[in-house]
XYZ file of C-alpha atoms in Angstrom:
590
model
C 0.000 0.000 0.000
C 1.412 3.357 -1.072
C 1.196 6.068 1.593
C 1.894 9.641 0.517
C 3.045 12.414 2.852
C 1.358 15.820 2.934
C 3.837 17.328 0.445
C 3.455 14.401 -1.950
C -0.328 14.565 -1.705
C -0.283 18.277 -2.489
C 2.021 17.685 -5.449
C -0.165 14.811 -6.697
C -3.259 17.002 -6.456
C -1.466 19.773 -8.343
C -0.451 17.360 -11.104
C -3.991 15.991 -11.377
C -5.354 19.538 -11.668
C -2.689 20.406 -14.248
C -3.446 17.300 -16.302
C -7.129 18.136 -16.170
C -6.480 21.717 -17.299
C -4.315 20.458 -20.182
C -7.043 18.087 -21.362
C -9.627 20.862 -21.119
C -7.322 23.145 -23.082
C -6.951 20.638 -25.911
C -10.715 20.154 -26.091
C -11.182 23.946 -26.010
C -8.706 24.426 -28.886
C -10.405 21.746 -30.997
C -13.921 22.989 -30.282
C -12.972 26.592 -31.059
C -11.500 25.552 -34.413
C -14.571 23.482 -35.283
C -16.878 26.410 -34.508
C -14.780 28.898 -36.511
C -14.708 26.619 -39.531
C -18.383 25.598 -39.290
C -17.516 21.885 -39.086
C -19.934 20.866 -36.316
C -21.918 17.691 -36.949
C -24.870 15.990 -35.279
C -26.142 12.446 -35.525
C -22.754 10.720 -35.244
C -22.309 7.113 -34.118
C -18.747 6.915 -32.762
C -17.497 3.317 -32.665
C -14.306 2.061 -31.045
C -12.447 2.110 -27.748
C -9.079 3.498 -28.909
C -7.996 6.571 -26.921
C -8.718 9.202 -29.630
C -12.397 8.228 -29.394
C -12.542 9.696 -25.883
C -11.272 13.072 -27.159
C -13.758 13.032 -30.036
C -16.600 12.329 -27.638
C -15.480 14.991 -25.129
C -15.181 17.622 -27.877
C -18.622 16.723 -29.191
C -20.104 17.133 -25.698
C -18.361 20.513 -25.328
C -19.953 21.596 -28.621
C -23.374 20.367 -27.488
C -23.686 17.904 -30.368
C -25.695 14.707 -30.580
C -23.046 11.960 -30.637
C -23.441 8.410 -29.321
C -20.389 6.316 -28.422
C -20.340 2.513 -28.843
C -17.505 0.081 -28.200
C -18.360 -2.084 -31.244
C -20.722 -2.202 -34.224
C -22.873 -4.859 -32.536
C -23.746 -2.298 -29.821
C -25.064 0.343 -32.210
C -28.733 1.221 -31.716
C -30.668 4.029 -33.358
C -30.431 5.990 -36.595
C -27.331 8.024 -37.418
C -26.299 10.150 -40.374
C -22.578 9.534 -39.715
C -20.556 6.528 -38.591
C -17.048 7.220 -37.247
C -15.096 4.026 -36.670
C -11.790 4.314 -34.742
C -9.288 1.449 -35.004
C -5.648 0.571 -34.533
C -4.112 -0.572 -37.840
C -2.140 -3.276 -36.017
C -5.008 -4.655 -33.952
C -8.674 -4.500 -34.973
C -11.710 -6.749 -35.500
C -12.147 -7.090 -39.258
C -15.660 -8.570 -38.965
C -16.855 -5.798 -36.669
C -15.478 -3.174 -39.054
C -17.223 -4.792 -42.025
C -20.510 -4.997 -40.114
C -20.267 -1.288 -39.329
C -19.612 -0.382 -42.971
C -22.554 -2.499 -44.160
C -24.796 -1.026 -41.467
C -23.939 2.538 -42.526
C -24.487 1.779 -46.215
C -27.912 0.268 -45.582
C -28.854 3.358 -43.548
C -27.570 5.698 -46.262
C -25.099 7.184 -43.766
C -21.581 8.489 -44.356
C -18.805 6.259 -43.036
C -15.417 7.518 -41.843
C -12.707 5.081 -40.817
C -10.152 6.615 -38.451
C -6.961 4.554 -38.596
C -4.173 4.841 -36.004
C -0.659 4.168 -37.321
C 2.135 3.257 -34.933
C 5.000 2.837 -37.361
C 5.706 4.624 -40.600
C 8.197 3.035 -42.958
C 11.567 4.812 -42.923
C 12.988 6.097 -46.167
C 16.272 7.578 -47.351
C 14.410 10.153 -49.460
C 12.331 13.045 -48.170
C 8.547 12.625 -48.278
C 7.586 16.006 -46.880
C 5.673 17.317 -49.884
C 4.625 14.089 -51.640
C 1.265 12.462 -50.889
C 2.404 8.978 -49.910
C 0.782 5.803 -51.155
C -0.038 4.360 -47.768
C -0.511 0.786 -48.877
C 2.976 0.548 -50.379
C 4.899 2.543 -47.791
C 3.217 1.287 -44.617
C 3.030 -2.192 -43.180
C 1.251 -5.020 -44.968
C -1.659 -5.043 -42.513
C -3.156 -2.098 -44.370
C -3.755 -4.317 -47.361
C -6.494 -6.247 -45.537
C -7.949 -2.984 -44.272
C -8.100 -1.562 -47.782
C -9.876 -4.698 -48.970
C -12.526 -4.364 -46.262
C -13.204 -0.715 -47.057
C -13.134 -0.964 -50.864
C -16.289 -1.328 -52.911
C -18.472 0.906 -50.716
C -19.499 4.294 -52.089
C -20.011 5.992 -48.718
C -16.571 5.323 -47.184
C -13.841 7.864 -46.368
C -10.658 7.112 -44.439
C -8.206 9.163 -42.406
C -4.804 7.924 -41.229
C -3.516 9.282 -37.931
C 0.193 9.954 -37.591
C 1.908 9.195 -34.271
C 0.117 11.284 -31.642
C 1.416 13.538 -28.850
C -0.398 15.605 -26.248
C -2.873 14.577 -23.553
C -2.557 10.834 -22.933
C -0.260 10.336 -25.946
C 3.533 10.573 -25.922
C 5.073 9.531 -29.219
C 8.073 11.808 -28.519
C 8.950 10.305 -25.149
C 8.356 13.654 -23.435
C 7.993 12.012 -20.028
C 11.534 10.654 -20.267
C 12.947 14.006 -21.445
C 11.149 15.782 -18.578
C 12.539 13.292 -16.066
C 16.093 13.899 -17.293
C 15.620 17.676 -17.068
C 14.292 17.451 -13.515
C 16.840 14.974 -12.193
C 19.980 16.185 -13.998
C 19.163 19.789 -14.946
C 19.933 19.077 -18.587
C 18.476 18.111 -21.917
C 20.686 15.845 -24.034
C 20.833 15.842 -27.825
C 23.003 13.838 -30.186
C 24.189 15.184 -33.513
C 22.615 12.160 -35.192
C 19.194 13.432 -34.078
C 19.528 16.352 -36.512
C 19.132 13.929 -39.434
C 16.300 11.825 -38.008
C 13.209 13.431 -39.527
C 9.700 12.571 -38.467
C 6.143 13.867 -38.365
C 3.608 13.752 -35.552
C -0.009 14.623 -34.854
C -1.091 16.845 -31.946
C -4.235 15.427 -30.326
C -6.064 18.735 -30.801
C -5.327 18.538 -34.536
C -6.395 14.890 -34.628
C -9.904 15.838 -33.505
C -10.262 18.684 -35.996
C -8.882 16.504 -38.809
C -11.721 14.020 -38.239
C -14.325 16.784 -38.373
C -12.696 18.232 -41.508
C -12.657 14.970 -43.457
C -16.133 13.998 -42.275
C -17.552 17.348 -43.420
C -15.465 18.143 -46.500
C -13.692 14.957 -47.595
C -14.782 12.988 -50.658
C -16.111 9.404 -50.421
C -13.597 6.856 -51.695
C -10.656 9.006 -50.573
C -8.067 8.496 -47.836
C -6.388 11.414 -46.068
C -3.257 11.644 -43.928
C -3.428 13.644 -40.673
C -0.147 15.011 -39.345
C 0.613 18.309 -37.628
C 4.338 18.983 -37.614
C 7.461 17.853 -39.452
C 10.748 18.110 -37.571
C 13.806 16.265 -36.356
C 14.453 15.101 -32.795
C 17.242 17.674 -32.406
C 14.735 20.482 -32.991
C 12.286 18.915 -30.559
C 14.773 18.656 -27.696
C 16.218 22.094 -28.413
C 12.728 23.578 -28.145
C 12.270 21.890 -24.762
C 15.646 23.219 -23.626
C 14.616 26.775 -24.568
C 11.470 26.379 -22.453
C 13.496 25.339 -19.417
C 16.705 27.357 -19.852
C 15.531 30.171 -17.564
C 15.118 27.552 -14.834
C 18.804 26.590 -14.988
C 18.534 23.600 -17.363
C 21.492 23.192 -19.755
C 21.827 21.641 -23.209
C 24.214 18.699 -23.595
C 25.308 17.903 -27.187
C 27.048 14.566 -27.834
C 27.756 11.987 -30.534
C 28.460 12.014 -34.231
C 26.324 12.780 -37.247
C 24.426 10.113 -39.196
C 22.861 9.657 -42.622
C 19.426 11.292 -43.053
C 16.390 9.114 -42.310
C 12.818 10.209 -43.064
C 9.656 8.722 -41.567
C 6.837 11.184 -42.167
C 3.295 11.451 -43.426
C 2.430 14.134 -45.934
C -0.834 15.930 -45.144
C -1.087 17.933 -48.368
C -4.335 16.276 -49.385
C -5.918 17.091 -46.019
C -4.729 20.699 -46.217
C -6.386 21.023 -49.631
C -9.658 20.864 -47.673
C -8.658 24.042 -45.786
C -7.271 22.176 -42.776
C -4.960 24.094 -40.394
C -3.283 23.432 -37.043
C -5.153 24.518 -33.906
C -1.916 26.075 -32.567
C 1.788 26.335 -33.353
C 4.332 23.661 -32.465
C 5.869 25.596 -29.555
C 2.487 25.932 -27.872
C 1.471 22.323 -28.558
C 4.768 21.110 -27.098
C 4.458 23.429 -24.082
C 0.951 22.166 -23.263
C 2.148 18.569 -23.652
C 5.248 19.078 -21.471
C 3.282 20.661 -18.619
C 1.779 17.288 -17.816
C 5.217 15.803 -17.151
C 7.004 18.615 -15.332
C 6.720 18.527 -11.553
C 9.561 20.898 -10.724
C 9.030 23.599 -13.334
C 6.245 25.980 -14.218
C 6.437 27.005 -17.867
C 2.842 28.188 -18.050
C 3.716 31.870 -17.843
C 7.070 31.939 -19.631
C 5.491 33.517 -22.701
C 4.250 36.374 -20.527
C 7.773 37.032 -19.235
C 9.051 36.814 -22.808
C 6.383 39.259 -23.966
C 7.462 41.947 -21.505
C 11.206 41.431 -21.841
C 11.322 40.387 -18.189
C 9.814 43.690 -16.993
C 6.351 42.482 -15.964
C 7.031 42.339 -12.214
C 8.487 45.857 -12.146
C 5.601 47.173 -14.244
C 3.196 45.753 -11.662
C 5.105 47.373 -8.785
C 4.667 50.782 -10.452
C 0.965 50.140 -11.021
C 0.474 49.177 -7.378
C 2.234 52.386 -6.328
C -0.316 54.337 -8.364
C -3.157 52.308 -6.860
C -1.886 53.172 -3.364
C -1.812 56.852 -4.369
C -5.419 56.694 -5.595
C -6.408 54.943 -2.386
C -4.628 57.595 -0.272
C -6.387 60.492 -1.985
C -9.802 58.818 -1.883
C -9.538 57.962 1.822
C -8.390 61.498 2.663
C -11.397 63.055 0.902
C -14.023 60.379 1.594
C -14.351 59.401 -2.072
C -15.742 55.932 -2.775
C -13.833 53.996 -5.412
C -13.318 50.313 -6.214
C -11.072 48.116 -8.300
C -12.885 46.707 -11.333
C -12.716 44.388 -14.353
C -9.632 42.129 -14.422
C -8.254 43.756 -11.279
C -11.423 42.889 -9.369
C -11.416 39.359 -10.796
C -7.734 38.941 -9.931
C -8.322 40.050 -6.331
C -11.254 37.664 -5.881
C -9.827 34.664 -7.728
C -6.067 35.036 -7.191
C -5.632 37.483 -4.331
C -3.889 39.918 -6.698
C -2.966 40.106 -10.359
C -4.348 37.503 -12.725
C -1.099 35.664 -13.597
C -1.136 36.877 -17.212
C -2.626 40.354 -16.614
C -0.624 43.536 -17.018
C -2.803 46.427 -15.845
C -4.871 47.882 -12.994
C -8.362 49.357 -13.372
C -10.440 51.299 -10.863
C -13.937 52.785 -11.118
C -16.265 55.230 -9.365
C -19.858 56.351 -9.584
C -20.149 59.619 -11.510
C -20.699 61.768 -8.397
C -17.575 60.332 -6.721
C -15.523 60.596 -9.889
C -16.243 64.301 -10.364
C -14.879 64.984 -6.863
C -11.813 62.875 -7.600
C -11.178 64.625 -10.924
C -11.100 67.998 -9.157
C -8.850 66.915 -6.283
C -6.438 64.308 -7.698
C -4.438 66.514 -10.132
C -3.543 68.829 -7.236
C -2.643 66.136 -4.709
C -0.887 63.492 -6.769
C 2.703 62.612 -5.944
C 5.302 64.337 -8.137
C 5.972 60.904 -9.706
C 2.555 60.753 -11.345
C 0.433 62.822 -13.727
C -3.316 63.046 -14.236
C -4.399 62.338 -17.812
C -7.766 63.688 -18.986
C -9.219 65.509 -21.977
C -10.006 68.338 -19.542
C -6.261 69.055 -19.312
C -6.154 69.860 -23.045
C -2.902 67.923 -23.389
C -3.870 65.731 -26.341
C -5.375 62.898 -24.271
C -8.757 61.774 -25.607
C -9.554 58.309 -24.269
C -13.060 57.780 -22.891
C -11.744 57.481 -19.337
C -9.183 59.328 -17.226
C -5.968 57.763 -15.970
C -3.049 58.201 -13.606
C 0.350 57.800 -15.330
C 3.920 57.348 -14.114
C 5.731 60.400 -15.518
C 9.095 58.956 -16.529
C 7.820 55.711 -18.062
C 6.750 54.752 -21.563
C 4.251 52.051 -22.497
C 3.060 51.856 -26.100
C 0.727 49.009 -27.044
C -0.338 48.049 -30.558
C -3.562 49.983 -29.922
C -2.233 53.095 -28.172
C 0.673 53.541 -30.580
C -1.774 54.909 -33.160
C -2.557 57.953 -31.001
C -0.565 61.102 -30.310
C -0.481 61.471 -26.510
C 1.659 60.787 -23.461
C 2.113 57.019 -23.192
C 3.164 55.980 -19.726
C 2.512 53.032 -17.433
C -0.880 53.898 -16.016
C -3.977 52.996 -14.005
C -7.270 53.564 -15.831
C -10.192 55.228 -14.021
C -13.648 54.310 -15.302
C -16.976 55.915 -14.481
C -20.250 54.167 -13.682
C -23.034 56.367 -15.097
C -26.801 56.506 -14.768
C -28.636 54.942 -17.716
C -32.311 54.450 -18.655
C -34.224 51.930 -16.559
C -35.881 50.484 -19.674
C -33.552 47.783 -21.147
C -34.285 48.730 -24.771
C -33.699 52.411 -24.080
C -30.455 51.580 -22.232
C -29.191 49.521 -25.167
C -30.071 52.320 -27.606
C -28.208 54.786 -25.379
C -25.139 52.530 -25.314
C -25.211 52.027 -29.102
C -25.257 55.793 -29.574
C -22.137 56.108 -27.417
C -20.382 53.400 -29.423
C -21.090 55.262 -32.683
C -19.651 58.427 -31.186
C -16.556 56.514 -30.096
C -16.027 55.121 -33.567
C -16.145 58.599 -35.118
C -13.804 59.976 -32.454
C -11.301 57.180 -33.075
C -11.293 57.916 -36.800
C -10.763 61.630 -36.117
C -8.033 61.059 -33.504
C -6.099 58.593 -35.663
C -6.800 60.829 -38.649
C -7.103 57.793 -40.904
C -9.870 55.506 -42.159
C -10.673 52.323 -40.281
C -9.312 49.016 -41.576
C -12.519 47.003 -41.168
C -15.961 46.885 -42.796
C -16.439 50.575 -41.947
C -13.481 51.567 -44.157
C -15.431 53.247 -46.966
C -17.805 55.078 -44.613
C -14.982 56.343 -42.383
C -12.967 57.434 -45.406
C -15.908 59.489 -46.673
C -16.560 61.015 -43.244
C -12.968 61.866 -42.358
C -12.803 65.237 -44.199
C -15.978 66.319 -42.390
C -14.752 65.045 -39.023
C -11.594 67.148 -39.366
C -13.695 70.306 -39.200
C -14.075 69.806 -35.427
C -11.239 69.659 -32.885
C -10.614 66.601 -30.717
C -11.224 68.698 -27.604
C -14.665 69.466 -29.002
C -15.374 65.770 -29.611
C -14.297 64.858 -26.064
C -16.537 67.526 -24.520
C -19.444 66.394 -26.694
C -18.906 62.735 -25.761
C -18.773 63.468 -22.042
C -21.972 65.479 -22.294
C -23.646 62.510 -24.009
C -22.470 59.931 -21.469
C -23.724 62.161 -18.597
C -27.183 62.572 -20.128
C -28.947 60.815 -17.226
C -26.662 62.116 -14.485
C -29.408 64.077 -12.697
C -32.135 61.467 -13.174
C -32.776 58.858 -10.524
C -33.170 55.917 -12.925
C -31.956 53.299 -10.440
C -29.844 51.653 -13.170
C -26.190 52.214 -14.046
C -23.448 50.853 -16.292
C -19.784 51.591 -17.009
C -20.990 53.018 -20.310
C -17.624 54.154 -21.669
C -15.533 51.120 -20.875
C -16.346 48.291 -23.257
C -17.337 47.480 -26.838
C -19.580 44.621 -25.754
C -23.017 45.263 -24.289
C -23.371 43.521 -20.950
C -26.599 45.004 -19.666
C -27.272 47.417 -16.826
C -26.953 47.075 -13.048
C -28.998 48.262 -10.067
C -27.144 51.194 -8.527
C -27.089 49.405 -5.153
C -24.334 47.125 -6.472
C -21.869 50.051 -6.517
C -23.270 52.493 -3.961
C -21.347 50.871 -1.099
C -17.767 49.559 -1.126
C -16.035 47.102 1.180
C -12.316 46.726 2.038
C -10.506 44.131 -0.065
C -6.834 43.238 -0.370
C -5.204 43.339 -3.815
C -1.807 41.679 -3.457
C -0.124 43.903 -0.821
C -2.399 46.921 -1.379
C -5.410 47.817 0.786
C -8.219 48.752 -1.543
C -12.000 48.360 -2.068
C -14.505 46.409 -4.144
C -18.242 47.133 -4.564
C -20.613 45.366 -2.222
C -22.282 43.675 -5.220
C -19.038 42.505 -6.814
C -20.315 38.965 -7.393
C -23.168 40.201 -9.579
C -20.770 42.362 -11.555
C -18.291 39.516 -12.106
C -21.064 37.177 -13.240
C -22.267 39.725 -15.792
C -18.778 40.509 -17.061
C -17.128 37.069 -16.948
C -20.119 34.644 -16.814
C -21.333 32.535 -13.898
C -18.050 30.603 -14.053
C -15.832 33.601 -13.331
C -13.892 31.626 -10.706
C -12.803 29.058 -13.323
C -9.412 29.532 -14.942
C -9.262 30.224 -18.667
C -7.861 27.456 -20.888
C -4.059 27.573 -21.121
C -4.246 28.835 -24.700
C -6.226 31.903 -23.548
C -3.913 32.855 -20.692
C -2.258 35.713 -22.552
C -1.672 39.380 -21.669
C -4.329 41.737 -23.004
C -1.947 44.364 -24.352
C 0.342 43.695 -27.308
C 3.039 46.229 -26.542
C 5.578 47.833 -28.878
C 7.788 49.572 -26.338
C 8.082 49.418 -22.549
C 10.472 51.793 -20.774
C 10.676 51.747 -16.962
C 12.562 55.050 -16.762
C 14.089 55.879 -13.378
C 12.293 52.904 -11.812
C 15.356 50.854 -12.740
C 17.709 51.087 -9.792
C 21.200 52.563 -10.236
C 22.725 50.166 -7.715
C 26.094 49.041 -9.132
C 25.496 45.508 -7.880
C 22.190 45.157 -9.744
C 22.074 42.249 -12.146
C 19.451 40.575 -14.303
C 18.089 37.100 -14.573
C 17.846 35.193 -17.864
C 14.737 37.053 -19.022
C 15.947 40.529 -18.022
C 13.980 40.994 -14.793
C 15.852 42.974 -12.158
C 17.095 40.931 -9.214
């Protein structure tokens, strides 16, 4: 009997949760692709007990489709428009397969045979771009399979390359992870550079089935593979993931003659098939399952900010403390909101991949703050607002760190001071009638679109291109200060009316409804990391409206990305001048 200590139990629980999150992420990636491409299908009889069947079934359930899963053809009951039969090329029941094909033909249903390949014949010539004749280049067992499937007009087939991700490990990732954890190294041999192979990510395997089932032609066989690489590239990629954790790369051995063992997926790609994610991401998700000692979930975030994310957050918290100080001194009610509120409730501070801080106030509180804050702010910070006539024309005010620079892909289009900042949003009165409130919001969004065109002084790049191009000469007749004053007048239309309903009308492009004012009229103390701050008394209702009922659930791994795509980040004098200061691998100050 195995008895685990408290530390081991905690680690085991963490690994189980990680594995579960990885599986959910793969299903999420597949389902998202299927929705985008319009490949969803109902009325599917899924037959077979091979492991890919479980992922197909789970994805179907996530999509809300009508799919029934049977272990064999003899178990099938009911009418189905599609039969998906999953088998291992080296071990399957030929009679059961034939019964399934006959059953589907009699029912006038489409039949798709999903064939798992374990070994692909090695060759001395490259097969990357040639559609391989599977029967001649694979093992002889496929001959019997071809005979069973031939002669039926409704049959399609798809061959699965060796699979990785989830419960599959054709690359031996578990062994590579063990070496990295025990010896702090990843070993490669020079011979690996000439050992070329292809593999299929489990997320791509699912979408390949949906693609062939929906778009493939009866009588045709398709090869499903995701990536083509050599083992040297694979291990080098893993090393790069772990290098910042002290893992080294060990290169040994001599070179060898090139060997190729790969499936070409050109025929499948002719149907419009694409990968659900890039190789680096697919490998990262797959490795997470095997790594106990390392956390590579957030490495991309550190990469994205050149190692400056932690320092950026320190500056933002300093500004939050300054806002809190001023509000407490003058009895102004404020609260953290949006991702900052969610981070405080779910994580006790920043969402791990978030990069900003947002606060909000009711209109009456905000107007007091706007009058007082510019006069009382620390010399380190500036107050940004269109009322300052300094070229700032966002739909909210902000506090900025004076000697910093932060230009995102979005903000880089505008002429204004671009510093690390905390955004201050306003919760305004809106009509009590839902239809009138929506109409009011839509009017604000139209104003915002016109203001953006005028501020950028260029036509939009979307479906409004022609309209914005025609309007631009007219829009130039009015100054941006005039547009900002006009917009603020519009958003404050119901300021003096006791409607009982409010919304942060200027903060989002997606309509999320209105809220009873009681949600925000009182605030309660709440800790954000090491900062004492406040949240509204009705924060749960707000989070449900903004992030769904499941706001406490973590996003899939593939969605855990920073919101801002920045061009330049300069920390200014916030970088210490200590002569002994040094940097870690990613550039973060130590």
